[in-house]
CSV table of C-alpha atoms in Angstrom, one decimal:
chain,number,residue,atom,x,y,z
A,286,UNK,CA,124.9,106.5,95.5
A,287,UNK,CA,127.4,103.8,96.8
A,288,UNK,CA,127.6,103.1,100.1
A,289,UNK,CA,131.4,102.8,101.6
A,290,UNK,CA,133.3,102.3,104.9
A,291,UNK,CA,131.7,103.9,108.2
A,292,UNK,CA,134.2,107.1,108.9
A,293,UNK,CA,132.9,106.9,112.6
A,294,UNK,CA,131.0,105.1,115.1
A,295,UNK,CA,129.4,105.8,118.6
A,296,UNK,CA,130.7,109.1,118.1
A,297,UNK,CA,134.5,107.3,117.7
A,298,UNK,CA,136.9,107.7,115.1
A,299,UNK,CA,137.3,104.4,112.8
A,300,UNK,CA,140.5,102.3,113.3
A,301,UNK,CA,141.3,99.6,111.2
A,302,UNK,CA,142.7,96.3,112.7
A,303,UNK,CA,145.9,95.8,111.0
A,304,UNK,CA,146.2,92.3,108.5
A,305,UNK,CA,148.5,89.7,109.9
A,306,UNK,CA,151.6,91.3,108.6
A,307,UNK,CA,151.6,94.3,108.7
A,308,UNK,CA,152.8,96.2,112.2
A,309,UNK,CA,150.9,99.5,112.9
A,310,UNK,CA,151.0,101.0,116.0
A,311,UNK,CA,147.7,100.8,117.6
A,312,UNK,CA,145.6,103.5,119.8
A,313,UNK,CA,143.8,103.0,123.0
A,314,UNK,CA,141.2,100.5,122.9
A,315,UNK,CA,138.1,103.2,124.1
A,316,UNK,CA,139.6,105.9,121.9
A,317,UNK,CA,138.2,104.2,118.4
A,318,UNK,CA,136.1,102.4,116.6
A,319,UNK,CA,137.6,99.5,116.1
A,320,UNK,CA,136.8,98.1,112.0
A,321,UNK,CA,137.4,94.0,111.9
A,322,UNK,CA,137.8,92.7,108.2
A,323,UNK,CA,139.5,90.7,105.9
A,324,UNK,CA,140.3,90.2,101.9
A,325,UNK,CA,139.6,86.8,100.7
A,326,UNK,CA,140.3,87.9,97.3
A,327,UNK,CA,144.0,87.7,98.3
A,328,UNK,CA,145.8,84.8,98.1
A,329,UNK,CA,147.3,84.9,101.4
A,330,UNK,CA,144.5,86.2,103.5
A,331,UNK,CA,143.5,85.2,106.9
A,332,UNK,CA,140.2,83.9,107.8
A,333,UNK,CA,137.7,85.9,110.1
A,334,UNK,CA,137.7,83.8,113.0
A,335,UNK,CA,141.6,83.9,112.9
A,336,UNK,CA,141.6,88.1,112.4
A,337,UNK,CA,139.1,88.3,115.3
A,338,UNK,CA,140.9,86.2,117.4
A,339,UNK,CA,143.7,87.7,116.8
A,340,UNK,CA,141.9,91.1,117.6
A,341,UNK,CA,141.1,89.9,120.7
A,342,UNK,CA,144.6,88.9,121.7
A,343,UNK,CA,146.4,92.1,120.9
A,344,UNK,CA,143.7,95.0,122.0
A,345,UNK,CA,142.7,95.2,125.6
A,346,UNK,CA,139.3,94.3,124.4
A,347,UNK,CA,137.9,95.0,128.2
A,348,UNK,CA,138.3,98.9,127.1
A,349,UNK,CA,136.6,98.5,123.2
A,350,UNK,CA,133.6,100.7,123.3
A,351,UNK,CA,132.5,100.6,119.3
A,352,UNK,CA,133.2,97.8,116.9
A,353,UNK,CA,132.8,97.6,113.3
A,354,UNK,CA,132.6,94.6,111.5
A,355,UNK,CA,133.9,94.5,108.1
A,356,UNK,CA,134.2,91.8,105.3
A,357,UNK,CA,134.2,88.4,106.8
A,358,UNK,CA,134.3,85.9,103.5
A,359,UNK,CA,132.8,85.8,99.9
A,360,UNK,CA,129.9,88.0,100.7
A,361,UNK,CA,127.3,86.7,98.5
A,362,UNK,CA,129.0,82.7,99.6
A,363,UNK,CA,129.3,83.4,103.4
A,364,UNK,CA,126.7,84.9,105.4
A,365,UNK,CA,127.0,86.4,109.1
A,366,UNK,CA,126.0,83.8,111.2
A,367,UNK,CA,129.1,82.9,111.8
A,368,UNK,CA,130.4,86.9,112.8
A,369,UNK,CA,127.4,86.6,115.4
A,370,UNK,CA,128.4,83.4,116.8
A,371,UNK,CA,131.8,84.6,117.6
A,372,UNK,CA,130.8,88.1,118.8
A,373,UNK,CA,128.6,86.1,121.5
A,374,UNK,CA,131.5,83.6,122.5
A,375,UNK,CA,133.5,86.9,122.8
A,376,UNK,CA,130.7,88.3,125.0
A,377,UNK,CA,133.0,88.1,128.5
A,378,UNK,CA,135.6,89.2,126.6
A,379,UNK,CA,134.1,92.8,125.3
A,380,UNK,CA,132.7,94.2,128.2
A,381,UNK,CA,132.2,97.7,127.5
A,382,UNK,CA,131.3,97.1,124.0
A,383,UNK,CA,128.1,99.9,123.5
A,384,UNK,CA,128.2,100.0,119.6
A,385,UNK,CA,128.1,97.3,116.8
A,386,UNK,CA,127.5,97.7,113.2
A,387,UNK,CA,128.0,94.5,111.0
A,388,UNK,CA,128.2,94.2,107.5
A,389,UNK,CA,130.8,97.2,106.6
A,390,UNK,CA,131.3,96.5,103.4
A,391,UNK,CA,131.6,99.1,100.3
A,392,UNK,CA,130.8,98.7,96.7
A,393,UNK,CA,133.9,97.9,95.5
A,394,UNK,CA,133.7,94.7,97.7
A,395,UNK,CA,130.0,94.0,97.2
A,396,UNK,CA,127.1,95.2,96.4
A,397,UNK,CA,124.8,95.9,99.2
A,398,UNK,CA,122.5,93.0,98.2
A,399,UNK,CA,124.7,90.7,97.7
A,400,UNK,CA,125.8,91.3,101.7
A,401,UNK,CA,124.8,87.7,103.1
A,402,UNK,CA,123.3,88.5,106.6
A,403,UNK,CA,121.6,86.7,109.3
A,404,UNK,CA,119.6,86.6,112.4
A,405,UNK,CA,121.7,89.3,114.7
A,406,UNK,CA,119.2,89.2,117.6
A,407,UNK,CA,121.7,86.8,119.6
A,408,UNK,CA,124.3,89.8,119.8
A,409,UNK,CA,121.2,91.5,121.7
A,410,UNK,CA,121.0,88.8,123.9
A,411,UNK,CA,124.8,88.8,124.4
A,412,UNK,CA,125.4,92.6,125.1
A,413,UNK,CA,122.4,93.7,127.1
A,414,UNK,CA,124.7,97.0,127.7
A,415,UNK,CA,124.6,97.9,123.9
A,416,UNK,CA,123.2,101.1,123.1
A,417,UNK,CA,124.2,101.1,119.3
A,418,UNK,CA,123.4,98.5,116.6
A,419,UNK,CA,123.8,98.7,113.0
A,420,UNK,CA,123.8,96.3,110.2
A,421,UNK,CA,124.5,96.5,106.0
A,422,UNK,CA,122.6,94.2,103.8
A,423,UNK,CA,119.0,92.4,103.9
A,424,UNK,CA,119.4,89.6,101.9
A,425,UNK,CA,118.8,86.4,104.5
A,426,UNK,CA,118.4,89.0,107.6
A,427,UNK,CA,116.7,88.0,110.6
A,428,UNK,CA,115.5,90.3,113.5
A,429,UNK,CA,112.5,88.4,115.6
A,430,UNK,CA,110.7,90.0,118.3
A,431,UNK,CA,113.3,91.6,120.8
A,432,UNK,CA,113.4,93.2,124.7
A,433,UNK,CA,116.7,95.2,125.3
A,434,UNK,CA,116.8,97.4,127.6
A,435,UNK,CA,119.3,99.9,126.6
A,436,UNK,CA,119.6,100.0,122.9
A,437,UNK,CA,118.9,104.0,121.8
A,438,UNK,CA,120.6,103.5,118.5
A,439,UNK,CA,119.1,100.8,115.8
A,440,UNK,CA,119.9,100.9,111.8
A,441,UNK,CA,119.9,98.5,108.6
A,442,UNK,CA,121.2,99.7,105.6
A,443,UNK,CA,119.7,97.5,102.4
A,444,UNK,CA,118.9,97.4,99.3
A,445,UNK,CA,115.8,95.8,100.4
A,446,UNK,CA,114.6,95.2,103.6
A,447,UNK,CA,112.3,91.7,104.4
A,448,UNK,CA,108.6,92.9,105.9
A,449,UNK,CA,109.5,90.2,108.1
A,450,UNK,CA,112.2,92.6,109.6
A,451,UNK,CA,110.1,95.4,109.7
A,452,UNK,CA,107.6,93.6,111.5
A,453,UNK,CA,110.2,91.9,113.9
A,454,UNK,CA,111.6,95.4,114.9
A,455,UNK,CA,108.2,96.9,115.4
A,456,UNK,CA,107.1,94.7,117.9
A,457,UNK,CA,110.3,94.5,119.9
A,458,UNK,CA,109.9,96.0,123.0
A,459,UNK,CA,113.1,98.8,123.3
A,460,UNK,CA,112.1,101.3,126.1
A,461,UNK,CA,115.1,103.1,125.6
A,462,UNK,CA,114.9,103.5,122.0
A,463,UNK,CA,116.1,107.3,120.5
A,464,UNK,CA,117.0,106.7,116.5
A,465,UNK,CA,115.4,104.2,114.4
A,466,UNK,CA,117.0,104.0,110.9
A,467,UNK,CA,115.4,101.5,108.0
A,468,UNK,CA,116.2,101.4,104.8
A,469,UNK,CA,112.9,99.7,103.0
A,470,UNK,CA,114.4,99.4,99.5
A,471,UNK,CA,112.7,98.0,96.4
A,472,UNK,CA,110.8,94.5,96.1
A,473,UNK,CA,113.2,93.7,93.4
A,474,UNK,CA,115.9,92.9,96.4
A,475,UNK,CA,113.4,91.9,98.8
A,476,UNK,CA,112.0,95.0,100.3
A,477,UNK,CA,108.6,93.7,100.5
A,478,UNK,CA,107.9,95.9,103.7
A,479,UNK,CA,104.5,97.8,103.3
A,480,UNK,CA,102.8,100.8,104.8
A,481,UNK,CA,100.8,98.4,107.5
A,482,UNK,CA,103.6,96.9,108.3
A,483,UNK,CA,104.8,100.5,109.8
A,484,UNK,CA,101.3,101.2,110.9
A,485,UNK,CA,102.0,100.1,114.3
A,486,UNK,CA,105.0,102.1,114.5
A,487,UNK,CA,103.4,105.6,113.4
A,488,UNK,CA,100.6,105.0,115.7
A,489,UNK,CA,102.7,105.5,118.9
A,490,UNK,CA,103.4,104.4,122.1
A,491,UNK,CA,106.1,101.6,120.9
A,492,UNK,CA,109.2,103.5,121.5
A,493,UNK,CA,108.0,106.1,124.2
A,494,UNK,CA,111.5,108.0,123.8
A,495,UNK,CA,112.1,107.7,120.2
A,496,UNK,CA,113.3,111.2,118.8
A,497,UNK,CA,114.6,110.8,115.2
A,498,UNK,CA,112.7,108.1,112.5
A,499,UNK,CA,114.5,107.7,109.6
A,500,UNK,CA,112.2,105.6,106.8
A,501,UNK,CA,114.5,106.0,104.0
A,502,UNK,CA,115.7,104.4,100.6
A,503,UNK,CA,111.9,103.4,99.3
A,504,UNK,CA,110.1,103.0,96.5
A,505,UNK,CA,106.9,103.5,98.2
A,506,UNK,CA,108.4,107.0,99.5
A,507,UNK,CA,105.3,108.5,98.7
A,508,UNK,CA,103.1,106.0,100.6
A,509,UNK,CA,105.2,106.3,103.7
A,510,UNK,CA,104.8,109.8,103.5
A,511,UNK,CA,101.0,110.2,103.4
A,512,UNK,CA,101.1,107.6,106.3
A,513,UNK,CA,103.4,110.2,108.3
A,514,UNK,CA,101.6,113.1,107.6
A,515,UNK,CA,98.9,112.1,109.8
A,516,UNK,CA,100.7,109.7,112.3
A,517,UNK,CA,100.6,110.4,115.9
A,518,UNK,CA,104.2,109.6,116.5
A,519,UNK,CA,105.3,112.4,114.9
A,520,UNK,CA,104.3,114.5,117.4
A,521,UNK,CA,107.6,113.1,119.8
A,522,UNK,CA,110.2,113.5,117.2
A,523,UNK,CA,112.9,116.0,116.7
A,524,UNK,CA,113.8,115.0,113.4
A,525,UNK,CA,112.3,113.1,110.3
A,526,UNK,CA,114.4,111.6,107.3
A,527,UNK,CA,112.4,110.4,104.5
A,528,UNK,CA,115.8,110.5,101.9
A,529,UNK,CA,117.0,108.5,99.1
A,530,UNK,CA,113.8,107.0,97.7
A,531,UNK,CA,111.2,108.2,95.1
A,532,UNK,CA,109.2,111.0,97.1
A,533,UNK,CA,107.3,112.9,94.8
A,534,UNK,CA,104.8,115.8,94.9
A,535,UNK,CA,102.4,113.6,95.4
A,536,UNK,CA,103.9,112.3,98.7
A,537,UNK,CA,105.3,116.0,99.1
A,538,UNK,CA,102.3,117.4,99.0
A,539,UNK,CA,101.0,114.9,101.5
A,540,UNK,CA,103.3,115.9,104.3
A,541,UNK,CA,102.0,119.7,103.8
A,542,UNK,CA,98.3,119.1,103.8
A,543,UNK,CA,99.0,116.6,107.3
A,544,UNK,CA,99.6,117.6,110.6
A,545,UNK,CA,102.0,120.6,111.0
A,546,UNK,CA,106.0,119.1,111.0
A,547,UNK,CA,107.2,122.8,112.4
A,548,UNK,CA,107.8,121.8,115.9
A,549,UNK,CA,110.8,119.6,114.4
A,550,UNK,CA,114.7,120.7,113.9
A,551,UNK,CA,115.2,119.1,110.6
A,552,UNK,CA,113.4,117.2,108.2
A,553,UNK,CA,115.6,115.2,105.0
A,554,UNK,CA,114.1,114.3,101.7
A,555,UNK,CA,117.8,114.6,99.5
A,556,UNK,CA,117.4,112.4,97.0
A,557,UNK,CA,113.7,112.9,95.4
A,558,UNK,CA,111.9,113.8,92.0
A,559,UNK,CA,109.9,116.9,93.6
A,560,UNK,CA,109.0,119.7,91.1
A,561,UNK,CA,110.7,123.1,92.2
A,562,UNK,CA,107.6,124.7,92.7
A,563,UNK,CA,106.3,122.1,94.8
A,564,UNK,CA,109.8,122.4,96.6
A,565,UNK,CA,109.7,125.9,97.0
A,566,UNK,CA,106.1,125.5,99.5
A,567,UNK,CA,108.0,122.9,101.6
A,568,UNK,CA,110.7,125.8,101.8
A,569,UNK,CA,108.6,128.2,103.1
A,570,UNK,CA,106.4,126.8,104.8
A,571,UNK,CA,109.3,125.0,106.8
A,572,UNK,CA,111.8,127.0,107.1
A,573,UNK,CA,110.4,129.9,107.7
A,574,UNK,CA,109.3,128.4,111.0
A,575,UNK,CA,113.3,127.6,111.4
A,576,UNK,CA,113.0,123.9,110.8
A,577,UNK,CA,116.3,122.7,108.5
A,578,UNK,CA,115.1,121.0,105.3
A,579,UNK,CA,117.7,119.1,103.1
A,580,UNK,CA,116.3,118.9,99.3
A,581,UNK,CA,119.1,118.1,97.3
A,582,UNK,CA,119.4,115.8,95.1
A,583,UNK,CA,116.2,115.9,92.4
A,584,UNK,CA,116.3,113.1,90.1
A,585,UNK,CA,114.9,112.6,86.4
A,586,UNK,CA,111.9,110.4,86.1
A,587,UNK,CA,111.5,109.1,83.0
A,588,UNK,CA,107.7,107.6,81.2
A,589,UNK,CA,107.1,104.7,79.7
A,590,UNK,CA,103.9,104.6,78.5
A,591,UNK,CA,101.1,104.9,81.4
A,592,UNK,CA,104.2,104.0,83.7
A,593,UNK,CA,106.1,106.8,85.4
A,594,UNK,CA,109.8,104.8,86.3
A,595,UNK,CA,111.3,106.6,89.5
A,596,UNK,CA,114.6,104.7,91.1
A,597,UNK,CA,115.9,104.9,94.9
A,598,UNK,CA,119.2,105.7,96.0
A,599,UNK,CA,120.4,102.0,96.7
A,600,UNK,CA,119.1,99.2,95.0
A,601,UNK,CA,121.5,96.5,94.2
């Protein structure tokens, strides 16, 4: 699976900026989502800070309600600090701003690992109205200990995602919380995250009106889901998404023997190396109570000797 450029955000079509010279006509500011890049790989490419400024000129930025942030340099030379500092200078400037994702870069232009990122807490700080907040890329990402009141939206897309980021969005305090997407990773590209690093997460009360948990993209898929089979959160979502990693029956099997998952409206596990017949009890059991299961997707593992090799959907 490669990862490319968000089709939508905040429920907003994408737009993209126009370069310097070319003239496009451009929409209302609130009617899209408005994607901020460059291409340093051309010779006559602008800089970010010149693009976004040049954004902020030419779109009545007081009406931009979603805001994608693109390629902003050599992304394994240039990392994002300086997107966040000029996001929070612009802070007067983008009043109705409610959705940000940073880092929307596809494979052609980098791999996600090579996605230089940084601490984006500041843009918390900045837009205490933002209810939407993604980000692509863990290498060099920071997310310390947070209060926000009205974020209900929270992603990171990575190849591997830093325990310390884990750990930093678990303890955040972010009442308002609805859809928690993390992409763990392998170790191999820093996703040294563990199972008690979640613990406090799956226990409850954290995010009293979280609805959806995505833990997704892991090689300890199996882990994760023995850990949610018996978690009390569970209980308060609508939706569970355990995709793209290296669930297995043993992890499979888990989630059936655990607490019953039938009060949910979907449950996603595309992307996995589950036997059929092992697939074929999730199926019943799950959708014959009408809960939507998603398990597309079965890899191949392969053996070498006493080692069983399994691979995610996103690595590098």
């Amino acid at each position: 699976m490669s990862v490319e450029h968000l089709q939508e955000l905040h429920g907003l079509p994408a737009f993209e900026f126009p370069a310097e010279n070319e003239s496009t006509e451009l929409p209302d500011a609130g009617s899209v989502a408005w994607a901020v890049r460059v291409s340093p790989y051309e010779d006559d490419s602008e800089e970010f800070a010149d693009a976004f400024e040049r954004f902020l000129t030419k779109v009545d930025t007081a009406k931009v309600r979603a805001l994608i942030i693109g390629q902003w340099g050599e992304a394994y030379e240039d990392d994002a600090s300086t997107v966040v500092d000029l996001l929070v200078a612009a802070k007067d400037r983008l009043p109705s701003l409610e959705a940000l994702f940073i880092g929307d870069l596809e494979a052609e232009e980098a791999e996600i690992s090579w996605i230089q990122q940084a601490d984006v807490t500041p843009v918390l700080h900045a837009f205490p109205q933002l209810r939407e907040l993604g980000v692509r890329g863990g290498t060099d990402l920071k997310f310390p200990a947070v209060r926000h009141e009205s974020l209900r939206t929270l992603s990171f897309e990575a190849g591997g995602l830093p325990g310390e980021v884990v750990r930093g969005v678990v303890a955040s305090e972010l009442p308002a919380l609805e859809y928690l997407e993390l992409w763990l990773g392998v170790e191999g590209y820093g996703g040294d995250a563990t199972v008690a690093d979640l613990a406090p997460l799956l226990a409850g009360g954290r995010f009293p009106h979280l609805r959806h948990l995505g833990l997704r993209n892991s090689e300890i898929q199996d882990e994760i889901a023995a850990a949610v089979a018996s978690a009390p959160l569970v209980a308060q979502l609508t939706s569970l998404d355990l995709s793209l990693g290296v669930l297995s029956d043993e992890g499979a099997l888990a989630l059936l023997d655990g607490q019953p998952l039938t009060h949910l409206k979907w449950i996603d596990l595309h992307h996995n190396f589950i036997s059929e017949e092992v697939a074929d009890r999730l199926r019943t059991t799950w959708e014959a109570a009408g809960v939507e299961v998603d398990l597309s997707e079965t890899g191949d593992s392969w053996e070498d000797g006493d080692e069983i090799h399994r691979y995610t959907a996103v690595s590098e």
